[in-house]
PDB file of C-alpha atoms in Angstrom:
ATOM      1  CA  MET A 355     -36.459  22.041  16.434  1.00  0.00           C
ATOM      2  CA  ASP A 356     -37.851  25.484  15.591  1.00  0.00           C
ATOM      3  CA  PHE A 357     -37.449  27.382  12.321  1.00  0.00           C
ATOM      4  CA  VAL A 358     -34.443  29.431  13.446  1.00  0.00           C
ATOM      5  CA  GLY A 359     -32.900  26.193  14.713  1.00  0.00           C
ATOM      6  CA  GLN A 360     -33.420  24.501  11.346  1.00  0.00           C
ATOM      7  CA  LYS A 361     -31.627  27.333   9.588  1.00  0.00           C
ATOM      8  CA  LEU A 362     -28.814  27.100  12.125  1.00  0.00           C
ATOM      9  CA  ALA A 363     -28.541  23.323  11.600  1.00  0.00           C
ATOM     10  CA  GLU A 364     -28.297  23.794   7.836  1.00  0.00           C
ATOM     11  CA  SER A 365     -25.593  26.458   8.158  1.00  0.00           C
ATOM     12  CA  LEU A 366     -23.676  24.263  10.611  1.00  0.00           C
ATOM     13  CA  ILE A 367     -23.668  21.319   8.179  1.00  0.00           C
ATOM     14  CA  LEU A 368     -22.556  23.584   5.313  1.00  0.00           C
ATOM     15  CA  TRP A 369     -19.727  25.392   7.072  1.00  0.00           C
ATOM     16  CA  VAL A 370     -18.329  22.582   9.223  1.00  0.00           C
ATOM     17  CA  VAL A 371     -18.096  20.185   6.256  1.00  0.00           C
ATOM     18  CA  LEU A 372     -16.572  22.898   4.026  1.00  0.00           C
ATOM     19  CA  LEU A 373     -14.106  23.889   6.729  1.00  0.00           C
ATOM     20  CA  GLY A 374     -13.060  20.243   7.169  1.00  0.00           C
ATOM     21  CA  ALA A 375     -12.517  19.914   3.424  1.00  0.00           C
ATOM     22  CA  LEU A 376     -10.540  23.153   3.169  1.00  0.00           C
ATOM     23  CA  VAL A 377      -8.309  22.521   6.197  1.00  0.00           C
ATOM     24  CA  GLY A 378      -7.866  18.903   5.089  1.00  0.00           C
ATOM     25  CA  PHE A 379      -6.761  19.929   1.626  1.00  0.00           C
ATOM     26  CA  LEU A 380      -4.301  22.566   2.835  1.00  0.00           C
ATOM     27  CA  LEU A 381      -2.869  20.266   5.487  1.00  0.00           C
ATOM     28  CA  GLY A 382      -2.690  17.252   3.179  1.00  0.00           C
ATOM     29  CA  TYR A 383      -1.060  19.235   0.395  1.00  0.00           C
ATOM     30  CA  THR A 384       1.579  20.834   2.621  1.00  0.00           C
ATOM     31  CA  LEU A 385       2.349  17.563   4.434  1.00  0.00           C
ATOM     32  CA  GLU A 386       2.185  15.653   1.113  1.00  0.00           C
ATOM     33  CA  SER A 387      -0.202  13.172   2.684  1.00  0.00           C
ATOM     34  CA  TYR A 388      -3.425  12.186   0.966  1.00  0.00           C
ATOM     35  CA  LYS A 389      -4.381  10.213   4.048  1.00  0.00           C
ATOM     36  CA  THR A 390      -4.201  13.305   6.272  1.00  0.00           C
ATOM     37  CA  MET A 391      -6.540  15.156   3.913  1.00  0.00           C
ATOM     38  CA  MET A 392      -9.108  12.365   4.067  1.00  0.00           C
ATOM     39  CA  GLN A 393      -8.820  12.062   7.856  1.00  0.00           C
ATOM     40  CA  VAL A 394      -9.355  15.777   8.439  1.00  0.00           C
ATOM     41  CA  TYR A 395     -12.266  15.784   6.006  1.00  0.00           C
ATOM     42  CA  ALA A 396     -13.847  12.788   7.769  1.00  0.00           C
ATOM     43  CA  LEU A 397     -13.331  14.553  11.092  1.00  0.00           C
ATOM     44  CA  GLY A 398     -15.238  17.567   9.737  1.00  0.00           C
ATOM     45  CA  CYS A 399     -18.123  15.341   8.661  1.00  0.00           C
ATOM     46  CA  VAL A 400     -18.299  13.598  12.034  1.00  0.00           C
ATOM     47  CA  LEU A 401     -18.182  16.953  13.813  1.00  0.00           C
ATOM     48  CA  ALA A 402     -20.990  18.273  11.600  1.00  0.00           C
ATOM     49  CA  ALA A 403     -23.035  15.151  12.389  1.00  0.00           C
ATOM     50  CA  ILE A 404     -22.541  15.569  16.149  1.00  0.00           C
ATOM     51  CA  LEU A 405     -23.368  19.282  16.017  1.00  0.00           C
ATOM     52  CA  ALA A 406     -26.302  19.300  13.637  1.00  0.00           C
ATOM     53  CA  LEU A 407     -28.075  15.936  13.731  1.00  0.00           C
ATOM     54  CA  PRO A 408     -29.424  15.609  17.305  1.00  0.00           C
ATOM     55  CA  ASP A 409     -32.143  17.999  18.464  1.00  0.00           C
ATOM     56  CA  TRP A 410     -29.867  20.053  20.708  1.00  0.00           C
ATOM     57  CA  PHE A 411     -31.195  22.706  23.114  1.00  0.00           C
ATOM     58  CA  PHE A 412     -29.698  25.525  21.035  1.00  0.00           C
ATOM     59  CA  PHE A 413     -31.996  24.636  18.157  1.00  0.00           C
ATOM     60  CA  ASN A 414     -35.020  25.397  20.336  1.00  0.00           C
ATOM     61  CA  GLN A 415     -34.336  28.959  21.465  1.00  0.00           C
ATOM     62  CA  ASN A 416     -37.113  30.513  19.347  1.00  0.00           C
ATOM     63  CA  PRO A 417     -40.207  28.356  19.829  1.00  0.00           C
ATOM     64  CA  VAL A 418     -43.122  28.984  17.467  1.00  0.00           C
ATOM     65  CA  THR A 419     -46.069  30.577  19.299  1.00  0.00           C
ATOM     66  CA  TRP A 420     -49.370  29.230  18.016  1.00  0.00           C
ATOM     67  CA  LEU A 421     -52.797  30.787  18.486  1.00  0.00           C
ATOM     68  CA  PRO A 422     -54.780  28.996  21.210  1.00  0.00           C
ATOM     69  CA  SER A 423     -57.299  26.422  19.989  1.00  0.00           C
ATOM     70  CA  ILE A 424     -60.879  27.601  19.248  1.00  0.00           C
ATOM     71  CA  GLN A 425     -62.250  25.644  22.197  1.00  0.00           C
ATOM     72  CA  LYS A 426     -59.802  27.263  24.545  1.00  0.00           C
ATOM     73  CA  ARG A 427     -60.539  30.677  23.105  1.00  0.00           C
ATOM     74  CA  GLU A 428     -64.262  30.203  23.833  1.00  0.00           C
ATOM     75  CA  GLU A 429     -63.564  29.159  27.395  1.00  0.00           C
ATOM     76  CA  GLN A 430     -61.280  32.119  27.868  1.00  0.00           C
ATOM     77  CA  ARG A 431     -63.956  34.490  26.532  1.00  0.00           C
ATOM     78  CA  ARG A 432     -66.586  33.146  28.931  1.00  0.00           C
ATOM     79  CA  LYS A 433     -64.226  33.517  31.842  1.00  0.00           C
ATOM     80  CA  ASP A 434     -63.491  37.104  30.829  1.00  0.00           C
ATOM     81  CA  LYS A 435     -67.211  37.925  30.684  1.00  0.00           C
ATOM     82  CA  LYS A 436     -67.884  36.434  34.087  1.00  0.00           C
ATOM     83  CA  ALA A 437     -64.998  38.351  35.526  1.00  0.00           C
ATOM     84  CA  ALA A 438     -66.273  41.574  33.923  1.00  0.00           C
ATOM     85  CA  LYS A 439     -69.807  41.103  35.327  1.00  0.00           C
ATOM     86  CA  ALA A 440     -68.496  40.351  38.785  1.00  0.00           C
ATOM     87  CA  THR A 441     -66.372  43.497  38.930  1.00  0.00           C
ATOM     88  CA  THR A 442     -68.609  46.123  37.241  1.00  0.00           C
ATOM     89  CA  GLY A 443     -72.117  44.865  38.116  1.00  0.00           C
ATOM     90  CA  GLY A 444     -73.611  44.979  34.618  1.00  0.00           C
ATOM     91  CA  GLU A 445     -74.184  48.591  33.407  1.00  0.00           C
ATOM     92  CA  ALA A 446     -70.600  49.527  32.675  1.00  0.00           C
ATOM     93  CA  SER A 447     -70.053  46.352  30.683  1.00  0.00           C
ATOM     94  CA  SER A 448     -73.183  46.671  28.539  1.00  0.00           C
ATOM     95  CA  ALA A 449     -71.215  46.181  25.389  1.00  0.00           C
ATOM     96  CA  THR A 450     -69.855  42.820  26.504  1.00  0.00           C
ATOM     97  CA  ALA A 451     -73.272  41.809  27.786  1.00  0.00           C
ATOM     98  CA  ALA A 452     -74.732  42.582  24.361  1.00  0.00           C
ATOM     99  CA  ASP A 453     -72.051  40.431  22.783  1.00  0.00           C
ATOM    100  CA  ALA A 454     -72.905  37.614  25.090  1.00  0.00           C
ATOM    101  CA  LYS A 455     -76.602  37.875  24.107  1.00  0.00           C
ATOM    102  CA  LYS A 456     -75.713  37.760  20.448  1.00  0.00           C
ATOM    103  CA  ASN A 457     -73.619  34.641  21.038  1.00  0.00           C
ATOM    104  CA  LYS A 458     -76.501  32.990  22.831  1.00  0.00           C
ATOM    105  CA  THR A 459     -78.986  33.782  20.088  1.00  0.00           C
ATOM    106  CA  LYS A 460     -76.589  32.416  17.486  1.00  0.00           C
ATOM    107  CA  LYS A 461     -76.322  29.184  19.397  1.00  0.00           C
TER     108      LYS A 461
ATOM    109  CA  MET B1168     -34.460  19.929   8.235  1.00  0.00           C
ATOM    110  CA  HIS B1169     -37.157  19.224  10.784  1.00  0.00           C
ATOM    111  CA  THR B1170     -36.343  15.595  11.539  1.00  0.00           C
ATOM    112  CA  PHE B1171     -33.177  13.644  12.301  1.00  0.00           C
ATOM    113  CA  LEU B1172     -33.369  11.741   9.005  1.00  0.00           C
ATOM    114  CA  PHE B1173     -33.831  14.933   6.973  1.00  0.00           C
ATOM    115  CA  ARG B1174     -30.711  16.396   8.527  1.00  0.00           C
ATOM    116  CA  LEU B1175     -28.809  13.123   8.040  1.00  0.00           C
ATOM    117  CA  ASN B1176     -29.790  13.125   4.376  1.00  0.00           C
ATOM    118  CA  ALA B1177     -28.739  16.760   3.959  1.00  0.00           C
ATOM    119  CA  LEU B1178     -25.373  16.069   5.601  1.00  0.00           C
ATOM    120  CA  ALA B1179     -24.700  12.900   3.596  1.00  0.00           C
ATOM    121  CA  THR B1180     -25.489  14.432   0.205  1.00  0.00           C
ATOM    122  CA  PHE B1181     -23.511  17.581   0.891  1.00  0.00           C
ATOM    123  CA  ALA B1182     -20.558  15.589   2.280  1.00  0.00           C
ATOM    124  CA  ILE B1183     -20.434  13.375  -0.839  1.00  0.00           C
ATOM    125  CA  SER B1184     -20.525  16.404  -3.150  1.00  0.00           C
ATOM    126  CA  THR B1185     -17.740  18.032  -1.151  1.00  0.00           C
ATOM    127  CA  LEU B1186     -15.705  14.817  -1.301  1.00  0.00           C
ATOM    128  CA  ALA B1187     -16.040  14.729  -5.094  1.00  0.00           C
ATOM    129  CA  ALA B1188     -14.864  18.340  -5.313  1.00  0.00           C
ATOM    130  CA  LEU B1189     -11.977  17.611  -2.941  1.00  0.00           C
ATOM    131  CA  CYS B1190     -10.846  14.649  -5.051  1.00  0.00           C
ATOM    132  CA  ALA B1191     -11.076  16.726  -8.233  1.00  0.00           C
ATOM    133  CA  VAL B1192      -8.926  19.466  -6.693  1.00  0.00           C
ATOM    134  CA  ALA B1193      -6.398  16.865  -5.492  1.00  0.00           C
ATOM    135  CA  ALA B1194      -6.240  15.364  -8.989  1.00  0.00           C
ATOM    136  CA  PHE B1195      -5.728  18.841 -10.450  1.00  0.00           C
ATOM    137  CA  THR B1196      -2.662  19.491  -8.267  1.00  0.00           C
ATOM    138  CA  ASP B1197      -0.835  16.740 -10.200  1.00  0.00           C
ATOM    139  CA  VAL B1198      -0.729  19.128 -13.179  1.00  0.00           C
ATOM    140  CA  PHE B1199       1.964  21.069 -11.325  1.00  0.00           C
ATOM    141  CA  HIS B1200       3.967  17.984 -10.397  1.00  0.00           C
ATOM    142  CA  ALA B1201       7.211  17.721 -12.357  1.00  0.00           C
ATOM    143  CA  SER B1202       8.885  14.307 -12.535  1.00  0.00           C
ATOM    144  CA  ASN B1203      12.260  13.269 -13.773  1.00  0.00           C
ATOM    145  CA  PRO B1204      12.532   9.469 -13.836  1.00  0.00           C
ATOM    146  CA  VAL B1205      16.005   8.037 -14.412  1.00  0.00           C
ATOM    147  CA  VAL B1206      15.997   4.596 -16.031  1.00  0.00           C
ATOM    148  CA  ASN B1207      18.717   2.364 -17.344  1.00  0.00           C
ATOM    149  CA  VAL B1208      18.152  -1.163 -18.629  1.00  0.00           C
ATOM    150  CA  SER B1209      20.587  -3.494 -20.352  1.00  0.00           C
ATOM    151  CA  LEU B1210      20.775  -7.126 -21.293  1.00  0.00           C
ATOM    152  CA  ALA B1211      23.136  -8.759 -18.797  1.00  0.00           C
ATOM    153  CA  ARG B1212      23.263 -12.219 -20.347  1.00  0.00           C
ATOM    154  CA  VAL B1213      21.390 -14.629 -22.578  1.00  0.00           C
ATOM    155  CA  GLU B1214      21.287 -17.709 -20.390  1.00  0.00           C
ATOM    156  CA  ARG B1215      19.686 -20.008 -22.876  1.00  0.00           C
ATOM    157  CA  LEU B1216      18.206 -19.954 -26.339  1.00  0.00           C
ATOM    158  CA  HIS B1217      16.500 -23.085 -27.564  1.00  0.00           C
ATOM    159  CA  PRO B1218      13.472 -24.360 -29.455  1.00  0.00           C
ATOM    160  CA  VAL B1219      10.746 -25.598 -27.095  1.00  0.00           C
ATOM    161  CA  PRO B1220      10.583 -29.375 -27.749  1.00  0.00           C
ATOM    162  CA  SER B1221       6.778 -29.626 -27.728  1.00  0.00           C
ATOM    163  CA  SER B1222       6.012 -26.764 -30.088  1.00  0.00           C
ATOM    164  CA  GLY B1223       9.293 -26.044 -31.858  1.00  0.00           C
ATOM    165  CA  ASN B1224       8.987 -22.326 -31.091  1.00  0.00           C
ATOM    166  CA  ASP B1225      12.108 -20.491 -29.987  1.00  0.00           C
ATOM    167  CA  GLU B1226      12.407 -19.579 -26.338  1.00  0.00           C
ATOM    168  CA  ALA B1227      14.969 -17.253 -24.793  1.00  0.00           C
ATOM    169  CA  PHE B1228      16.036 -17.103 -21.139  1.00  0.00           C
ATOM    170  CA  LEU B1229      17.395 -13.650 -20.443  1.00  0.00           C
ATOM    171  CA  ALA B1230      18.896 -11.736 -17.567  1.00  0.00           C
ATOM    172  CA  PHE B1231      18.786  -7.937 -17.251  1.00  0.00           C
ATOM    173  CA  LYS B1232      20.562  -5.227 -15.396  1.00  0.00           C
ATOM    174  CA  ILE B1233      18.028  -2.661 -14.224  1.00  0.00           C
ATOM    175  CA  SER B1234      18.909   0.538 -12.422  1.00  0.00           C
ATOM    176  CA  ALA B1235      16.236   3.155 -12.052  1.00  0.00           C
ATOM    177  CA  ASP B1236      15.128   6.002  -9.835  1.00  0.00           C
ATOM    178  CA  LEU B1237      11.402   6.474 -10.268  1.00  0.00           C
ATOM    179  CA  SER B1238      10.853   8.234  -6.938  1.00  0.00           C
ATOM    180  CA  SER B1239      10.230  11.580  -8.616  1.00  0.00           C
ATOM    181  CA  LEU B1240       7.095  10.113 -10.221  1.00  0.00           C
ATOM    182  CA  PHE B1241       5.486  10.028  -6.789  1.00  0.00           C
ATOM    183  CA  SER B1242       3.381  13.036  -5.899  1.00  0.00           C
ATOM    184  CA  TRP B1243       1.190  13.336  -2.804  1.00  0.00           C
ATOM    185  CA  ASN B1244      -1.649  11.938  -4.889  1.00  0.00           C
ATOM    186  CA  THR B1245       0.181   8.840  -6.159  1.00  0.00           C
ATOM    187  CA  LYS B1246      -1.049   5.478  -4.937  1.00  0.00           C
ATOM    188  CA  GLN B1247       1.390   3.189  -6.713  1.00  0.00           C
ATOM    189  CA  LEU B1248       3.456   2.585  -9.829  1.00  0.00           C
ATOM    190  CA  PHE B1249       3.201  -0.380 -12.116  1.00  0.00           C
ATOM    191  CA  VAL B1250       6.515  -0.893 -13.862  1.00  0.00           C
ATOM    192  CA  TRP B1251       7.106  -3.434 -16.584  1.00  0.00           C
ATOM    193  CA  LEU B1252       9.772  -4.408 -19.056  1.00  0.00           C
ATOM    194  CA  ASP B1253       8.757  -5.084 -22.611  1.00  0.00           C
ATOM    195  CA  ALA B1254      10.854  -6.773 -25.315  1.00  0.00           C
ATOM    196  CA  SER B1255      10.052  -5.924 -28.908  1.00  0.00           C
ATOM    197  CA  TYR B1256      11.471  -7.313 -32.127  1.00  0.00           C
ATOM    198  CA  GLU B1257      10.647  -7.880 -35.788  1.00  0.00           C
ATOM    199  CA  THR B1258      10.505 -11.253 -37.499  1.00  0.00           C
ATOM    200  CA  PRO B1259       9.679 -12.261 -41.065  1.00  0.00           C
ATOM    201  CA  ARG B1260       6.460 -13.744 -39.725  1.00  0.00           C
ATOM    202  CA  ASN B1261       5.331 -10.871 -37.464  1.00  0.00           C
ATOM    203  CA  VAL B1262       6.156  -7.261 -38.165  1.00  0.00           C
ATOM    204  CA  GLU B1263       5.739  -6.337 -34.545  1.00  0.00           C
ATOM    205  CA  ASN B1264       6.285  -8.519 -31.473  1.00  0.00           C
ATOM    206  CA  HIS B1265       5.862  -7.333 -27.898  1.00  0.00           C
ATOM    207  CA  VAL B1266       6.515  -9.556 -24.921  1.00  0.00           C
ATOM    208  CA  SER B1267       6.281  -8.527 -21.278  1.00  0.00           C
ATOM    209  CA  LEU B1268       9.239 -10.027 -19.460  1.00  0.00           C
ATOM    210  CA  TRP B1269       9.235  -8.550 -16.002  1.00  0.00           C
ATOM    211  CA  ASP B1270       7.075  -6.302 -13.841  1.00  0.00           C
ATOM    212  CA  ARG B1271       6.844  -4.836 -10.397  1.00  0.00           C
ATOM    213  CA  ILE B1272       4.331  -2.915  -8.304  1.00  0.00           C
ATOM    214  CA  ILE B1273       5.932  -0.044  -6.400  1.00  0.00           C
ATOM    215  CA  THR B1274       3.932   1.430  -3.550  1.00  0.00           C
ATOM    216  CA  SER B1275       6.351   3.924  -2.007  1.00  0.00           C
ATOM    217  CA  ARG B1276       9.067   6.420  -2.861  1.00  0.00           C
ATOM    218  CA  GLU B1277      11.656   4.250  -1.101  1.00  0.00           C
ATOM    219  CA  GLU B1278      10.834   1.210  -3.219  1.00  0.00           C
ATOM    220  CA  ALA B1279      11.028   3.314  -6.379  1.00  0.00           C
ATOM    221  CA  VAL B1280      14.817   3.230  -6.418  1.00  0.00           C
ATOM    222  CA  LEU B1281      15.629   0.035  -8.290  1.00  0.00           C
ATOM    223  CA  SER B1282      19.102  -1.416  -8.353  1.00  0.00           C
ATOM    224  CA  LEU B1283      18.875  -4.885  -9.816  1.00  0.00           C
ATOM    225  CA  PRO B1284      22.191  -6.096 -11.255  1.00  0.00           C
ATOM    226  CA  TYR B1285      20.839  -9.434 -12.442  1.00  0.00           C
ATOM    227  CA  VAL B1286      17.126 -10.179 -12.945  1.00  0.00           C
ATOM    228  CA  ARG B1287      15.857 -13.072 -15.009  1.00  0.00           C
ATOM    229  CA  ASN B1288      12.719 -12.711 -17.087  1.00  0.00           C
ATOM    230  CA  LYS B1289       9.669 -13.342 -14.938  1.00  0.00           C
ATOM    231  CA  TYR B1290       7.482 -14.231 -17.927  1.00  0.00           C
ATOM    232  CA  LYS B1291       8.533 -16.453 -20.803  1.00  0.00           C
ATOM    233  CA  LEU B1292       9.867 -15.051 -24.035  1.00  0.00           C
ATOM    234  CA  VAL B1293       8.584 -17.492 -26.627  1.00  0.00           C
ATOM    235  CA  ASP B1294       8.539 -16.580 -30.291  1.00  0.00           C
ATOM    236  CA  GLN B1295       5.915 -17.602 -32.820  1.00  0.00           C
ATOM    237  CA  GLY B1296       8.283 -19.675 -34.951  1.00  0.00           C
ATOM    238  CA  ASN B1297      12.061 -20.023 -35.021  1.00  0.00           C
ATOM    239  CA  TYR B1298      13.160 -16.480 -35.530  1.00  0.00           C
ATOM    240  CA  LEU B1299      14.951 -15.581 -32.316  1.00  0.00           C
ATOM    241  CA  ARG B1300      18.498 -16.428 -33.388  1.00  0.00           C
ATOM    242  CA  ASN B1301      20.568 -13.361 -34.260  1.00  0.00           C
ATOM    243  CA  ARG B1302      17.496 -11.190 -33.653  1.00  0.00           C
ATOM    244  CA  ALA B1303      17.770  -7.492 -32.769  1.00  0.00           C
ATOM    245  CA  LEU B1304      15.917  -6.767 -29.563  1.00  0.00           C
ATOM    246  CA  ASN B1305      14.604  -3.552 -28.039  1.00  0.00           C
ATOM    247  CA  LEU B1306      13.941  -3.369 -24.335  1.00  0.00           C
ATOM    248  CA  THR B1307      11.387  -0.829 -23.144  1.00  0.00           C
ATOM    249  CA  MET B1308      10.762   0.105 -19.565  1.00  0.00           C
ATOM    250  CA  HIS B1309       7.159   1.220 -19.052  1.00  0.00           C
ATOM    251  CA  TRP B1310       5.605   2.787 -15.999  1.00  0.00           C
ATOM    252  CA  ASN B1311       1.986   3.419 -15.188  1.00  0.00           C
ATOM    253  CA  VAL B1312       1.392   6.011 -12.496  1.00  0.00           C
ATOM    254  CA  MET B1313      -1.778   5.262 -10.555  1.00  0.00           C
ATOM    255  CA  PRO B1314      -3.051   8.247  -8.586  1.00  0.00           C
ATOM    256  CA  SER B1315      -5.344   8.012  -5.568  1.00  0.00           C
ATOM    257  CA  THR B1316      -7.769  10.150  -7.548  1.00  0.00           C
ATOM    258  CA  GLY B1317      -7.425  11.267 -11.128  1.00  0.00           C
ATOM    259  CA  ALA B1318      -6.338   9.779 -14.398  1.00  0.00           C
ATOM    260  CA  LEU B1319      -3.797   7.001 -14.738  1.00  0.00           C
ATOM    261  CA  TRP B1320      -0.878   8.016 -16.910  1.00  0.00           C
ATOM    262  CA  HIS B1321       1.939   6.220 -18.648  1.00  0.00           C
ATOM    263  CA  GLY B1322       5.586   6.795 -19.490  1.00  0.00           C
ATOM    264  CA  SER B1323       8.308   4.704 -21.098  1.00  0.00           C
ATOM    265  CA  LYS B1324      11.917   4.614 -22.167  1.00  0.00           C
ATOM    266  CA  THR B1325      13.321   2.348 -24.885  1.00  0.00           C
ATOM    267  CA  PHE B1326      16.797   0.842 -25.035  1.00  0.00           C
ATOM    268  CA  SER B1327      17.840  -0.625 -28.340  1.00  0.00           C
ATOM    269  CA  GLY B1328      20.865  -2.332 -29.835  1.00  0.00           C
ATOM    270  CA  PHE B1329      20.616  -5.719 -28.118  1.00  0.00           C
ATOM    271  CA  ARG B1330      21.021  -8.866 -30.158  1.00  0.00           C
ATOM    272  CA  LEU B1331      20.305 -12.513 -29.381  1.00  0.00           C
ATOM    273  CA  PRO B1332      23.026 -15.123 -30.062  1.00  0.00           C
ATOM    274  CA  LYS B1333      23.509 -16.526 -33.537  1.00  0.00           C
ATOM    275  CA  ARG B1334      23.220 -20.095 -32.351  1.00  0.00           C
ATOM    276  CA  TYR B1335      21.121 -21.985 -29.844  1.00  0.00           C
ATOM    277  CA  THR B1336      22.959 -21.813 -26.538  1.00  0.00           C
ATOM    278  CA  ASN B1337      22.696 -23.156 -23.048  1.00  0.00           C
ATOM    279  CA  ASP B1338      24.773 -20.959 -20.838  1.00  0.00           C
ATOM    280  CA  ARG B1339      22.719 -21.475 -17.706  1.00  0.00           C
ATOM    281  CA  ASN B1340      24.557 -22.210 -14.466  1.00  0.00           C
TER     282      ASN B1340
END
């Protein structure tokens, strides 16, 4: 469940339970039946549980995008350099070559 | 909200709080409920008045005529009524005597209409001493209204002017 999904789940719990309570009260009061009020309220709670408790697909519409791991970033950088050398033949990519030398000396 | 149990906890706590609020609102609606109970109780007959052989205390066997319409006490939030009949009298020994003689639990509007031409006392009326002869007696009908949620409340109506026989009698058929 992503962050937007968590917010959605919280709102669902809030509004479905409140709606069940409100409709239950109005219905129970007009029908003069305490039992009806409690049944409608319980229905609202069950509905909220079904809607908001499982990790439904609609809670995962905005996945969090993480930065790639450092290891992967290094690999990616090496690949990029190789690709640059292969295409330009060295002179044009002097800046990247210099970077590569610096990296080597650091290591 | 990131795990199933977190969401379950959030739902349960919020649902309980909402339920408490709902019950409070339901209890509050009883403020606007107007009731008009009609009650009439009289002493139909004194079947027997005698001193209990073992203790020597006076005991009376009574029969009542009860007609009542308590259905207006029921609101949508009423669970049941507890109705009881109380006899009260004064004796030289005790300034105030109260004895419960009869009771009934009423769970619906339909049952709340009582028409009982002849009911005997369900619980014994035994005096402390021998003071029941020629004794003035008040009969009080009490009712407790028990709501589903909210405070229990009480009402009563007293009927006075009844008197027990001057002599020990045994008029029981």
